[in-house]
Coordinates of C-alpha atoms in Angstrom, one line a residue:
M573 CA 136.1 40.2 60.0
T574 CA 133.1 42.1 61.2
R575 CA 133.8 45.7 62.2
R576 CA 132.5 46.8 65.6
V577 CA 129.6 49.1 65.6
L578 CA 129.7 52.6 67.1
Y579 CA 126.6 54.8 67.7
L580 CA 127.7 58.4 67.2
I581 CA 125.0 60.4 68.9
A582 CA 125.0 64.2 68.3
C583 CA 123.1 66.9 70.0
A584 CA 122.2 70.4 68.7
A585 CA 125.5 72.1 69.5
G586 CA 127.7 74.0 67.0
P587 CA 130.1 71.1 66.1
T588 CA 127.1 69.0 64.9
Q589 CA 127.4 71.1 61.7
Y590 CA 130.6 69.1 61.2
V591 CA 129.4 65.7 62.4
D592 CA 130.6 64.2 59.1
A593 CA 134.1 64.9 60.3
G594 CA 133.4 62.9 63.4
I595 CA 132.0 60.0 61.4
R596 CA 135.1 60.0 59.1
Q597 CA 137.3 60.0 62.2
A598 CA 135.5 57.0 63.7
Q599 CA 135.6 55.2 60.4
R600 CA 139.3 55.7 60.0
A601 CA 139.7 54.2 63.5
G602 CA 137.9 51.1 62.2
W603 CA 134.3 51.6 63.5
D604 CA 131.2 50.8 61.5
T605 CA 129.5 54.1 62.5
C606 CA 125.8 54.7 62.8
L607 CA 124.5 58.2 63.4
V608 CA 121.8 59.2 65.8
L609 CA 120.8 62.9 66.1
T610 CA 118.6 64.7 68.5
P611 CA 115.4 66.0 66.8
S612 CA 116.9 69.6 66.8
A613 CA 120.2 68.4 65.4
A614 CA 118.3 66.5 62.7
R615 CA 116.7 69.7 61.6
W616 CA 120.1 71.2 61.0
W617 CA 121.0 68.4 58.7
E618 CA 117.6 67.8 57.1
P619 CA 118.6 69.0 53.6
R620 CA 121.8 66.9 53.7
L621 CA 120.6 63.8 55.5
P622 CA 121.1 61.6 52.3
E623 CA 124.8 62.6 52.4
L624 CA 125.1 61.2 56.0
V625 CA 123.2 58.0 55.0
E626 CA 125.7 57.5 52.2
L627 CA 128.6 58.2 54.4
T628 CA 127.6 55.8 57.1
G629 CA 125.8 53.2 55.0
H630 CA 123.0 53.2 57.6
P631 CA 119.8 55.1 58.1
V632 CA 120.2 58.2 60.3
R633 CA 117.8 58.0 63.3
S634 CA 116.4 60.9 65.3
H635 CA 113.1 59.6 66.7
Y636 CA 111.9 56.6 68.6
K637 CA 110.6 53.9 66.3
L638 CA 107.0 52.6 66.6
P639 CA 106.7 49.2 68.4
T640 CA 105.7 47.6 65.1
E641 CA 108.8 48.8 63.2
P642 CA 111.9 46.8 63.0
D643 CA 115.3 48.0 64.3
V644 CA 117.2 49.4 61.3
L645 CA 120.6 49.7 63.0
P646 CA 122.9 46.9 64.2
S647 CA 123.5 46.6 67.9
A648 CA 126.1 49.0 69.3
D649 CA 129.5 47.8 70.7
A650 CA 130.1 51.3 71.9
M651 CA 128.4 54.7 72.0
L652 CA 129.9 58.2 71.6
I653 CA 127.7 61.1 72.4
A654 CA 129.4 64.1 70.9
P655 CA 128.8 67.0 70.9
L656 CA 126.8 66.7 74.1
S657 CA 124.8 69.8 74.7
C658 CA 124.2 71.3 78.2
T659 CA 120.5 70.5 78.0
S660 CA 121.0 66.9 77.0
L661 CA 123.7 66.4 79.6
N662 CA 121.4 67.6 82.4
K663 CA 118.4 65.7 81.1
W664 CA 120.4 62.5 80.8
A665 CA 121.8 62.7 84.3
A666 CA 118.2 63.4 85.6
G667 CA 117.0 60.2 83.8
I668 CA 114.8 62.1 81.3
A669 CA 115.0 60.1 78.1
D670 CA 112.6 62.0 76.0
T671 CA 114.6 61.7 72.8
L672 CA 116.0 58.6 71.1
A673 CA 119.5 60.0 71.5
I674 CA 119.3 60.2 75.3
G675 CA 117.3 57.0 75.6
L676 CA 120.0 55.0 73.8
V677 CA 122.8 56.1 76.1
S678 CA 120.7 56.0 79.2
E679 CA 119.9 52.4 78.5
G680 CA 123.2 51.4 76.9
V681 CA 125.4 52.3 79.9
H682 CA 123.4 50.0 82.1
L683 CA 123.5 47.2 79.5
G684 CA 127.3 47.2 79.6
V685 CA 127.9 49.2 76.4
P686 CA 130.9 51.5 76.8
V687 CA 129.7 55.1 76.6
V688 CA 131.9 58.1 76.0
A689 CA 130.5 61.7 76.2
M690 CA 132.3 64.8 75.1
P691 CA 130.3 68.0 75.8
C692 CA 130.2 71.2 73.9
F693 CA 128.9 74.3 75.7
N694 CA 130.2 77.6 76.8
Q695 CA 131.6 78.8 80.1
A696 CA 128.3 80.5 81.1
Q697 CA 126.4 77.2 80.6
A698 CA 129.1 75.3 82.4
A699 CA 128.7 77.6 85.4
Q700 CA 125.2 76.3 86.0
P701 CA 125.2 74.3 89.3
A702 CA 123.5 71.4 87.6
V703 CA 126.5 70.8 85.2
P704 CA 129.1 69.5 87.7
R705 CA 126.4 67.4 89.4
S706 CA 125.3 65.9 86.1
V707 CA 128.9 65.1 85.1
Q708 CA 129.5 63.5 88.5
T709 CA 126.2 61.5 88.1
L710 CA 127.2 60.2 84.7
R711 CA 130.7 59.3 85.7
A712 CA 129.4 57.4 88.7
Q713 CA 127.4 55.3 86.2
G714 CA 130.5 54.5 84.2
V715 CA 130.2 57.1 81.5
R716 CA 133.6 58.5 80.4
V717 CA 132.9 62.2 80.3
L718 CA 135.6 64.2 78.4
L719 CA 135.3 67.6 79.9
G720 CA 138.4 69.6 80.6
P721 CA 142.0 69.5 79.3
D722 CA 141.7 65.9 77.9
G723 CA 138.4 66.6 76.1
Y724 CA 136.4 69.7 75.5
E725 CA 137.1 72.9 77.4
P726 CA 134.2 75.4 77.5
R727 CA 135.0 78.8 76.1
P728 CA 133.5 82.2 76.7
P729 CA 130.1 82.7 75.0
K730 CA 130.3 83.5 71.3
Q731 CA 134.0 82.6 71.2
G732 CA 133.9 78.9 70.3
D733 CA 135.0 77.4 67.0
P734 CA 132.7 74.6 66.0
A735 CA 134.9 73.5 63.1
A736 CA 137.8 72.9 65.6
Y737 CA 135.8 70.5 67.8
P738 CA 138.3 67.8 68.9
W739 CA 136.7 64.7 67.3
D740 CA 140.0 63.0 67.4
R741 CA 140.0 63.1 71.3
A742 CA 136.5 61.8 71.4
V743 CA 137.3 58.8 69.1
A744 CA 140.6 58.1 70.8
A745 CA 138.7 57.7 74.1
L746 CA 136.6 54.8 72.8
P747 CA 137.5 51.3 73.8
A748 CA 140.3 49.7 71.7
L749 CA 139.2 47.6 68.8
P750 CA 140.3 43.9 68.9

């Protein structure tokens, strides 16, 4: 039986330091997990990227490929963008796909791929007027945005705990495997 493929897409937010925990959580749930990082998040993991390649069994992507290069990842059956930074949330909702990470989910949701997003930003960032508009825009497109009691709840600045990011909630929100 072929396992279904999940693209775990992580932005440069504190919990990305622990994205390996999110990968393991998805793998325990039965997903063949491919990792895509924003360019900034890839810089955080640069010295340890081989560790993530070994864990997933796939190359870790962070940039668009050249037109002459082959696709190195299998097609996604679902996408989870977690942690989703405030910047990437607002760019995605505005249709700005200037990174592979945002390009994949921007296109995927309109190709019928189930997309779940769990943000991670503080209360000051969440207070920006663009944030609720962006969440509403993505939800209207069919994205399941986990913001609030059933997902991620923003905390005061400098009071978050990146190691306690609720990867289990994010993975549990994915479509059920057959």
